[in-house]
Structures are given as C-alpha cells and as structure tokens.
Short mmCIF file of C-alpha atoms in Angstrom, two decimals:
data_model
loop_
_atom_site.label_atom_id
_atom_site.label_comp_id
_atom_site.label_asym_id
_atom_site.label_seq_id
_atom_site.Cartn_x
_atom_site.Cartn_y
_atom_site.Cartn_z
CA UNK A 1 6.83 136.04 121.43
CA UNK A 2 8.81 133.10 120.03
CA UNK A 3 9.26 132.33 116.50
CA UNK A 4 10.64 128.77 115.83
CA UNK A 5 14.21 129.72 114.92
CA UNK A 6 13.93 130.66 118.41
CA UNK A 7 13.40 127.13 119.77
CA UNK A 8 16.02 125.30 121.91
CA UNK A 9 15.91 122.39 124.83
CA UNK A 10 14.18 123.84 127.68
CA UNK A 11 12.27 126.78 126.62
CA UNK A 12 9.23 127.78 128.00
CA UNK A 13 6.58 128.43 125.79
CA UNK A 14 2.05 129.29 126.13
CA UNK A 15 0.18 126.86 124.39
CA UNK A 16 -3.82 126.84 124.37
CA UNK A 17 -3.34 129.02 127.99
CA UNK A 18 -1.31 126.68 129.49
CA UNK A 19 2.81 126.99 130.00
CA UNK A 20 4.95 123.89 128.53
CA UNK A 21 8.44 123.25 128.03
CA UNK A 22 9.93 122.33 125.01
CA UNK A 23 11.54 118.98 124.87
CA UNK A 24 13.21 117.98 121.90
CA UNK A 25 12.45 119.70 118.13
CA UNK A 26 13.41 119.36 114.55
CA UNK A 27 13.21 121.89 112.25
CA UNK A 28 11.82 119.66 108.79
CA UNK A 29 12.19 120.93 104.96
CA UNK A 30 10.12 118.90 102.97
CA UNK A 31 10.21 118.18 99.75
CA UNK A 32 6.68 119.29 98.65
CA UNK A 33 5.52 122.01 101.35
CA UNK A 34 5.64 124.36 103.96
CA UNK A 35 8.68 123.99 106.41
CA UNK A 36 7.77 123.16 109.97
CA UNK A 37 9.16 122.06 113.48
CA UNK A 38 8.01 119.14 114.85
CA UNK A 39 8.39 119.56 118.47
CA UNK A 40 8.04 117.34 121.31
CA UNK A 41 6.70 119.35 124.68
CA UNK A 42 6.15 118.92 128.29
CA UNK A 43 2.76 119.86 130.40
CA UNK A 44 4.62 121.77 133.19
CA UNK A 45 0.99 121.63 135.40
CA UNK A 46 0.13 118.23 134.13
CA UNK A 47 3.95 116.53 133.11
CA UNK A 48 2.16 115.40 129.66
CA UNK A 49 4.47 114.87 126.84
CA UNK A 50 2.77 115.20 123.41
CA UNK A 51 4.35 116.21 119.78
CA UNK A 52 3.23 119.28 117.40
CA UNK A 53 4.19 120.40 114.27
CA UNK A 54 4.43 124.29 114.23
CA UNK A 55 4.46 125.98 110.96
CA UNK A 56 7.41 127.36 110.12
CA UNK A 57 6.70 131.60 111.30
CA UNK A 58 4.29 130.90 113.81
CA UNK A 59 4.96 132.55 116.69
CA UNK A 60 4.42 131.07 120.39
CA UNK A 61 3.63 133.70 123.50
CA UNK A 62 6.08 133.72 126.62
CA UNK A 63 4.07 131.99 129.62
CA UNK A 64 4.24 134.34 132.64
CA UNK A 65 6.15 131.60 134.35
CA UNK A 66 8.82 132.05 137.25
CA UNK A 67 11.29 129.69 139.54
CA UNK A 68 11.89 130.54 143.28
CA UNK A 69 14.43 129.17 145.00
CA UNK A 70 12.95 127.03 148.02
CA UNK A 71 13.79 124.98 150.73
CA UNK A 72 12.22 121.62 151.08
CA UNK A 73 11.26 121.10 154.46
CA UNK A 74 8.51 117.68 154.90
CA UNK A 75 6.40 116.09 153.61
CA UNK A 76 2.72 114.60 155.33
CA UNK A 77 -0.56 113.72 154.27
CA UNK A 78 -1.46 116.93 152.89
CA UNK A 79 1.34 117.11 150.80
CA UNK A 80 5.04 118.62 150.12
CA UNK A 81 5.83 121.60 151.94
CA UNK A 82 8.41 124.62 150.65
CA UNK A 83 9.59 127.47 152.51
CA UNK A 84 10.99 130.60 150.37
CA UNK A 85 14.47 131.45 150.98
CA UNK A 86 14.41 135.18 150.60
CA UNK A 87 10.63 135.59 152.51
CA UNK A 88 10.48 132.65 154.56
CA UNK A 89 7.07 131.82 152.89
CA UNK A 90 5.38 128.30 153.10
CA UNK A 91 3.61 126.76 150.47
CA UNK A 92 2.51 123.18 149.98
CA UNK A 93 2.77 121.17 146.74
CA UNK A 94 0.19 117.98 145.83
CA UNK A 95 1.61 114.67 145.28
CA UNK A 96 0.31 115.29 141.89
CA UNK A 97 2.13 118.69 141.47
CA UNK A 98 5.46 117.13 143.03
CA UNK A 99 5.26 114.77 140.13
CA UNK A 100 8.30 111.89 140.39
CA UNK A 101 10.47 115.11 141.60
CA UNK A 102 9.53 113.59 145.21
CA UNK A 103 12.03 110.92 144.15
CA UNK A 104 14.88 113.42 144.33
CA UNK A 105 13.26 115.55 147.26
CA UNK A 106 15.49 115.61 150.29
CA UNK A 107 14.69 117.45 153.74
CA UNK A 108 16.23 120.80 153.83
CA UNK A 109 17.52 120.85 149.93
CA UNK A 110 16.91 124.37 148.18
CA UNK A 111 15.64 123.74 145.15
CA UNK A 112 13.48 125.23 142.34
CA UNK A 113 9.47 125.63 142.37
CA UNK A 114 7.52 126.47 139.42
CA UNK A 115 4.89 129.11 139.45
CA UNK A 116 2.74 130.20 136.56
CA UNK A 117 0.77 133.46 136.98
CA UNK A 118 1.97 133.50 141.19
CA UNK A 119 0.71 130.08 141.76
CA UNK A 120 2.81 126.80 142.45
CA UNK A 121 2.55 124.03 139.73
CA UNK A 122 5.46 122.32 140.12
CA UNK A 123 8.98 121.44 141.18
CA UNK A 124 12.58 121.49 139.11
CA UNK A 125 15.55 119.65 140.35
CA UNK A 126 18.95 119.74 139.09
CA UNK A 127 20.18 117.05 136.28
CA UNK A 128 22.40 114.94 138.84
CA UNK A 129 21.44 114.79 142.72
CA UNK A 130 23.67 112.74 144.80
CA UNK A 131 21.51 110.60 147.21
CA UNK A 132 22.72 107.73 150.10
CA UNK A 133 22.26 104.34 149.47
CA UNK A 134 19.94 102.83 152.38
CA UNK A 135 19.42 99.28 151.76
CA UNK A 136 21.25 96.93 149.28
CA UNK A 137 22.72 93.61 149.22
CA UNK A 138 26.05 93.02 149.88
CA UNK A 139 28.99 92.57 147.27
CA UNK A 140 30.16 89.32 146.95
CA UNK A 141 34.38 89.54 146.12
CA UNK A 142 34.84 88.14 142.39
CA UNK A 143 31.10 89.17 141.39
CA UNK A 144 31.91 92.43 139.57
CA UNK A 145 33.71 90.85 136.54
CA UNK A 146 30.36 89.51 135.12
CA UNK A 147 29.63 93.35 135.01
CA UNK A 148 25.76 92.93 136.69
CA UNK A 149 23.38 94.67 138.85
CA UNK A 150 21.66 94.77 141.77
CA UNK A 151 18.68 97.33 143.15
CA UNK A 152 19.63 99.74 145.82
CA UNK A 153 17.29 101.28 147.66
CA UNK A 154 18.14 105.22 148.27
CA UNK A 155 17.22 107.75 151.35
CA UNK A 156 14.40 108.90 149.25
CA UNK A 157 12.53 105.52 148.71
CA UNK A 158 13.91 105.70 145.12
CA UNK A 159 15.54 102.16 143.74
CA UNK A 160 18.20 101.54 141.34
CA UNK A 161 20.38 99.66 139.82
CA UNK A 162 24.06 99.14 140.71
CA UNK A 163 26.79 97.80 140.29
CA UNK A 164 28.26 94.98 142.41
CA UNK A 165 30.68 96.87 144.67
CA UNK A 166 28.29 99.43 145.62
CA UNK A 167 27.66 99.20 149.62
CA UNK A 168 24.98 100.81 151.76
CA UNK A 169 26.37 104.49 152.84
CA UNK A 170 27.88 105.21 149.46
CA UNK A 171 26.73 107.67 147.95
CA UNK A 172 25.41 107.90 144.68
CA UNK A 173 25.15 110.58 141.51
CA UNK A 174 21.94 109.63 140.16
CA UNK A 175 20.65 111.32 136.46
CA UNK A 176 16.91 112.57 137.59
CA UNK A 177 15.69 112.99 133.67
CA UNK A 178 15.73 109.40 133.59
CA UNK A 179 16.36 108.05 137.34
CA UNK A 180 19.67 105.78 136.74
CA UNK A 181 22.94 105.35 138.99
CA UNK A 182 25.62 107.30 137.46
CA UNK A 183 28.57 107.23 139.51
CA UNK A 184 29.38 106.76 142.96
CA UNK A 185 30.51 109.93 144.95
CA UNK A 186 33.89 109.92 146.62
CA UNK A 187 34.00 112.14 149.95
CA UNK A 188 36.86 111.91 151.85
#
C-alpha cells in the first residue's frame, strides 16, 4: 500500500482495478480544509491522462504489475511482435496496446513490455532513443543563422523538426515523452 507521502514521478499505483502511473502531483495545504494531493495519472492499458485529488492518508494498493525485457522483432497486420530475452517467448502487442511507442520501435531493440496480472498491456521505452534520419531536405549554406526548421522524416516513420544542417544519415537523440529532436549523435 501507498500512502501519499509516498508519491513520486513514475510510480505505479491500483486505481478502481486498473494499474496507472503517476504523472505529476502536488501535495496542497489549504487554508480551510483537509490536505490533499492533486495528482495527475496515466491509464497504463488505455494511455488516459486524468487528475484526482487524494485525501491526504488515503492509501493506494500496489498493482501486480511487471516489465520484461524484450526484443522487438516485426511488425504486420496482426500487430507488434516481442520475443523474451531470457525464454525466447513470443507475444504480440495491438496497435492500440503499442500506443505512439511504435514511433520509437526499432527491429531487434530490447526494450521493456508491460504486463499486469501476466498479461501484456503495453510497451516502455527509454527517455532518449537515437533514430536515423531517412528523408529530409537538404541544408542550404548560410540558412542556419535565421535559427529555423525543417521536418525530417526518421527510420521509424516518425517526423520532426530540425535544424538546418541536419542531413539524411545523421543520427538523431530524440526525447520520446514528448517526440522532439534533441541533439544530433556523433559516431565516429
């Protein structure tokens, strides 16, 4: 059980039977009262967003939820499918469990899959991935002092924007909590 002193960025927490994550909170004092923490949370079946308040005391039950390492290996009509690393198990993921994770998803990467109560609902990647740029217009020389953009289309189907001076092959460092060009990687 969690009480909400216990509350922090990315815990997971069982609300009305289903497992969420908690987003963003803020413990609030009011004047006239009981205290409370308003708490923004994340659907991890559904990728819903909403806000509570939660009494200050309440306590919030631990979802039986665990991450396996997984390799991605393709995906077809039917969906995304994950192999176990330690088993060699394959599992298949809906478009709608994938989520905008498929944006980030590329063949043989080992990342994280979601299961609540041994069944899939979802996919984790890391904060930063580091895709190739696929398609992009060229820099023109003198163009980057205005300090623009242009889109870039990466090796997942995923387009941002860039700078000027970034050329197809680079590649990129890309921020997948909100999908935006970071840096460009240099590999030498």
């Amino acid at each position: 059980m969690y009480d909400t002193r216990d509350f922090r960025r990315g815990l997971k927490v069982l609300m009305n039977n289903d497992p969420w994550v908690i987003v963003d909170f803020q413990h609030v004092n009011p004047g006239k009262g009981a205290a409370f923490t308003r708490t923004k949370v994340k659907n991890l079946r559904t990728g819903q967003v909403v806000e509570h308040n939660i009494k200050s005391g309440d306590k919030l039950e631990k979802p039986d939820v665990e991450e396996r390492s997984m390799q991605f290996l393709y995906n077809d009509a039917d969906g995304y499918n994950f192999m176990d690393t330690a088993n060699y198990e394959q599992i298949s993921l809906t478009n709608l469990e994938v989520g905008d994770t498929k944006n980030y998803l590329i063949e043989n990467s080992v990342i994280k899959v979601v299961f609540f109560n041994n069944k899939p609902i979802g996919v984790e990647t890391e904060t930063f991935v580091e895709l190739k740029v696929v398609e992009t217009a060229p820099g023109v020389r003198g163009d980057t002092a205005t300090g623009g953009s242009k889109p870039a289309k990466l090796e997942t189907g995923l387009v941002v924007s860039v700078p000027f001076h970034i050329n197809e092959g680079d590649i990129l460092r890309i921020d997948t909590r909100e999908g935006v060009y970071v840096d460009r990687v240099n590999r030498k």
